[in-house]
mmCIF file of C-alpha atoms in Angstrom:
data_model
loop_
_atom_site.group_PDB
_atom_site.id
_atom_site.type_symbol
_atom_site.label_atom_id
_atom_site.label_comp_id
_atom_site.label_asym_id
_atom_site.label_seq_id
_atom_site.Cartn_x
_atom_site.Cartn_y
_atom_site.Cartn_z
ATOM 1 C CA UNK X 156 5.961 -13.634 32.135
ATOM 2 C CA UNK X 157 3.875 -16.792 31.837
ATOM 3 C CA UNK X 158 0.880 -13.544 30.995
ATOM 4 C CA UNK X 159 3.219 -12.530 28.208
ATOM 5 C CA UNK X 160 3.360 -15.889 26.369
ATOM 6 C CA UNK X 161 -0.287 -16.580 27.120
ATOM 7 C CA UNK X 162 -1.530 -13.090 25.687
ATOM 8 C CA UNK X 163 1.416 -14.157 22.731
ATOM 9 C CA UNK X 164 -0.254 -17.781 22.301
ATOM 10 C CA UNK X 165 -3.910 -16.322 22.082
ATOM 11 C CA UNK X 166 -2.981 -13.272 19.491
ATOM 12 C CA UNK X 167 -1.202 -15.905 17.233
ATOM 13 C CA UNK X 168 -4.002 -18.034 17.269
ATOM 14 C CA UNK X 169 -6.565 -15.433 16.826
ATOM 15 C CA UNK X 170 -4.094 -14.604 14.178
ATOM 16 C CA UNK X 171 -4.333 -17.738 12.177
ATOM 17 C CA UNK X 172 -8.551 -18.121 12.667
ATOM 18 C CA UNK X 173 -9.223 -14.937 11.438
ATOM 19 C CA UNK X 174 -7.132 -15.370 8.273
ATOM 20 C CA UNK X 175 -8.672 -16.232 5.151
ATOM 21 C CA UNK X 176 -8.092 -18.771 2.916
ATOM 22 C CA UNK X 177 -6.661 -18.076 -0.363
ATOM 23 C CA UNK X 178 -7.725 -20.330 -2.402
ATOM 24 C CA UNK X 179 -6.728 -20.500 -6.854
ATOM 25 C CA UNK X 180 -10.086 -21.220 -8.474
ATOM 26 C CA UNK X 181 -10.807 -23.688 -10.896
ATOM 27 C CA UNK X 182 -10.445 -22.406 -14.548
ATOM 28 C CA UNK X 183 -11.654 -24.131 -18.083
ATOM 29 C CA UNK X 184 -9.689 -22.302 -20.843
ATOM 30 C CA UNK X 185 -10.704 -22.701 -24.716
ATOM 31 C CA UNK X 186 -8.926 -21.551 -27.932
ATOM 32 C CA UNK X 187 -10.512 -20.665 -31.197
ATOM 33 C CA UNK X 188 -9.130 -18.611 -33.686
ATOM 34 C CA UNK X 189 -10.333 -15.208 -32.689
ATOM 35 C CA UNK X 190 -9.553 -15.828 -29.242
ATOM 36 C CA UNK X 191 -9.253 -17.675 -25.641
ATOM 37 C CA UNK X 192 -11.692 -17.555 -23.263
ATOM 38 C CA UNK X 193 -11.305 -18.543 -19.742
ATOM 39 C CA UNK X 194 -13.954 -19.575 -17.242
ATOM 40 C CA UNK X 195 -12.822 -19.598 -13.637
ATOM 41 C CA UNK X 196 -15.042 -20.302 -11.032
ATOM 42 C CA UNK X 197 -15.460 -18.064 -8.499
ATOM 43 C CA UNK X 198 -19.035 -18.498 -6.390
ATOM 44 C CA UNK X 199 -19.934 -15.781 -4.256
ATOM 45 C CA UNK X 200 -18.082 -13.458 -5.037
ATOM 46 C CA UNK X 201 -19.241 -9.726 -6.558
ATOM 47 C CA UNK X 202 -18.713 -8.166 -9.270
ATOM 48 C CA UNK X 203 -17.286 -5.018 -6.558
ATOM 49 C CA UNK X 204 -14.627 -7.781 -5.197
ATOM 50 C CA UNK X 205 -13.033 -8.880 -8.185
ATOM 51 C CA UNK X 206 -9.728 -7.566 -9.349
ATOM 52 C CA UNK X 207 -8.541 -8.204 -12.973
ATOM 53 C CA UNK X 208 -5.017 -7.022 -13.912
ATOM 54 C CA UNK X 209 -2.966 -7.933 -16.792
ATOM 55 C CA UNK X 210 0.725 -6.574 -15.799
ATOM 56 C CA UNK X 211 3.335 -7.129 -19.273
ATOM 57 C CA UNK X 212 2.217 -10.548 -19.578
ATOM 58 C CA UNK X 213 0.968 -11.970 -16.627
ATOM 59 C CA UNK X 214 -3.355 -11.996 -16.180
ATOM 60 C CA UNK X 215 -4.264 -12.101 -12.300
ATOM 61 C CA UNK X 216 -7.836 -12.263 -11.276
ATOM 62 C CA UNK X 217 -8.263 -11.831 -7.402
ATOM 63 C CA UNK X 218 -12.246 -11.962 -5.733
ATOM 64 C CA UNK X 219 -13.188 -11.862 -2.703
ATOM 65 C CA UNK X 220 -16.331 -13.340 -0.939
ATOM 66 C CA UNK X 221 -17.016 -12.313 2.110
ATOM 67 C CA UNK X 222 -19.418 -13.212 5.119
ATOM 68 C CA UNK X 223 -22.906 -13.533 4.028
ATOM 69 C CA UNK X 224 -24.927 -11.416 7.141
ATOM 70 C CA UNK X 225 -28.548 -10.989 5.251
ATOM 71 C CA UNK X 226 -29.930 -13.765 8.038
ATOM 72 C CA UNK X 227 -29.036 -15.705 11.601
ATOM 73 C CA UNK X 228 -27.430 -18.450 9.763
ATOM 74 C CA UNK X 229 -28.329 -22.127 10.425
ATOM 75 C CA UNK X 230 -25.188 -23.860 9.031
ATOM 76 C CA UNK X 231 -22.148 -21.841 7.565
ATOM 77 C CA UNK X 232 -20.430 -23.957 5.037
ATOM 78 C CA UNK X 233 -19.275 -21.047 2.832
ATOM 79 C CA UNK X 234 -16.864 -19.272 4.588
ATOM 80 C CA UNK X 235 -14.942 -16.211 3.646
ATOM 81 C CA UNK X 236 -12.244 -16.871 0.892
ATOM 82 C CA UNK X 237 -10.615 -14.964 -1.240
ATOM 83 C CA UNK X 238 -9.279 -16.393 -4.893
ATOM 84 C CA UNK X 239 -6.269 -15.692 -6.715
ATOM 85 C CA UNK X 240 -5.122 -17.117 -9.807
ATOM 86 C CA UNK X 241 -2.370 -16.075 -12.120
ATOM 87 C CA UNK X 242 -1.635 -16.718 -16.060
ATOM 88 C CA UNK X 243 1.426 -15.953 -18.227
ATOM 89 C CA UNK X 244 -0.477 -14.836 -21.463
ATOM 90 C CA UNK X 245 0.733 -16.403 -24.808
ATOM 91 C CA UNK X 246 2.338 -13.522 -27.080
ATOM 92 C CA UNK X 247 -0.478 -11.969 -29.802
ATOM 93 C CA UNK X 248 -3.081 -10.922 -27.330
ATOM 94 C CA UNK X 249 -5.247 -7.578 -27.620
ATOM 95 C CA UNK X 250 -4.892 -6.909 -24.068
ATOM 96 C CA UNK X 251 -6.995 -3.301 -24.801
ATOM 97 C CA UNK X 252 -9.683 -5.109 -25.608
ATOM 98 C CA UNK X 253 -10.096 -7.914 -22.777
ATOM 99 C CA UNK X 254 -13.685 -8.508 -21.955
ATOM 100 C CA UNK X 255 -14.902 -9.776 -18.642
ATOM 101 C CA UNK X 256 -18.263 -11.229 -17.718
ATOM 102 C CA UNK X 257 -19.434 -12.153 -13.877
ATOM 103 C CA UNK X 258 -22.694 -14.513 -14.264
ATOM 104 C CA UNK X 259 -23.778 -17.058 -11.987
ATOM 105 C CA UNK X 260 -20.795 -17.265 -9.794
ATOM 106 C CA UNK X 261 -18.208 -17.990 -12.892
ATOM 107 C CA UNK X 262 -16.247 -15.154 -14.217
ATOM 108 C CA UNK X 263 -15.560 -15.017 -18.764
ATOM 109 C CA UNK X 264 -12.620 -13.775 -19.558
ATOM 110 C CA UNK X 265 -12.259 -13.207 -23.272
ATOM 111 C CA UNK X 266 -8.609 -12.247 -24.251
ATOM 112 C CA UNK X 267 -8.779 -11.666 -28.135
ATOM 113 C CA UNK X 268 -5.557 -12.764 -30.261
ATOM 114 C CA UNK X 269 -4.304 -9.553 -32.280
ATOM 115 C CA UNK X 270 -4.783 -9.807 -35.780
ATOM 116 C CA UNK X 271 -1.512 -11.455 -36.350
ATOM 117 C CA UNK X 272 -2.629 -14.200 -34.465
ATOM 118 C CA UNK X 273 -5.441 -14.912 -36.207
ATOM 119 C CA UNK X 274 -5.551 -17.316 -39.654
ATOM 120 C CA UNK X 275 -5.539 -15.063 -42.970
ATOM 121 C CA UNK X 276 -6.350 -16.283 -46.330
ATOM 122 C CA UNK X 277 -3.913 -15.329 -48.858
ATOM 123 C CA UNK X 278 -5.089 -14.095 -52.311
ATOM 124 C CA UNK X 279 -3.041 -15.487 -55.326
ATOM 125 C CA UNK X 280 -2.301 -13.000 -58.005
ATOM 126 C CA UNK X 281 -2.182 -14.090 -61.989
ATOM 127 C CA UNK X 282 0.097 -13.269 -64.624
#
């Protein structure tokens, strides 16, 4: 018995080591009239591990960055994470025509406001 919660006691903890973080990354979000674009930072992960879903109107972005195994490391201070971050989308976006750009370790969203969104100039008639 004493086995039993040893072998339990070393498979939780091997449980909760090999777990990764999750972690929300850090996001700057601008608004202009033709759209908002969001900048979330999101270092070492590629452009293969990211996930971008817009579901009725929530945005998630999920990335993953794994182990880095090109070398024998000398210090490991970026570990394994994976980010998740979720938005609930204003009403008057173009969701068809969401653009997303990975450069540098920070990921553009641009989320374009529909045309009803966006400021009109209204003609004045005479006579």
């Amino acid at each position: 018995m004493a086995k039993d919660l040893d072998k339990r006691e070393q498979d939780r903890l091997s449980e909760r080591v090999s777990r990764r973080p999750a972690v929300a990354p850090r996001v700057d979000i601008f608004e202009n009239e033709q759209e908002f674009l969001v900048l979330a930072d999101m270092p070492g992960v590629p452009k293969d591990a990211l996930d971008i879903r817009v579901d009725k109107d929530e945005l998630t972005l999920q990335g993953r960055r794994s182990d880095i195994q090109e070398r024998a490391a000398l210090a490991l201070e970026l570990r394994p994470v994976d980010y998740r971050r979720s938005f609930v989308l204003p009403g008057g976006i173009d969701v068809d025509k969401i653009d997303a750009h990975l450069e540098g370790g920070v990921l553009r969203l641009k989320l374009p406001k529909s045309e009803s969104l966006k400021p009109r100039t209204i003609p004045v008639r005479v006579g």
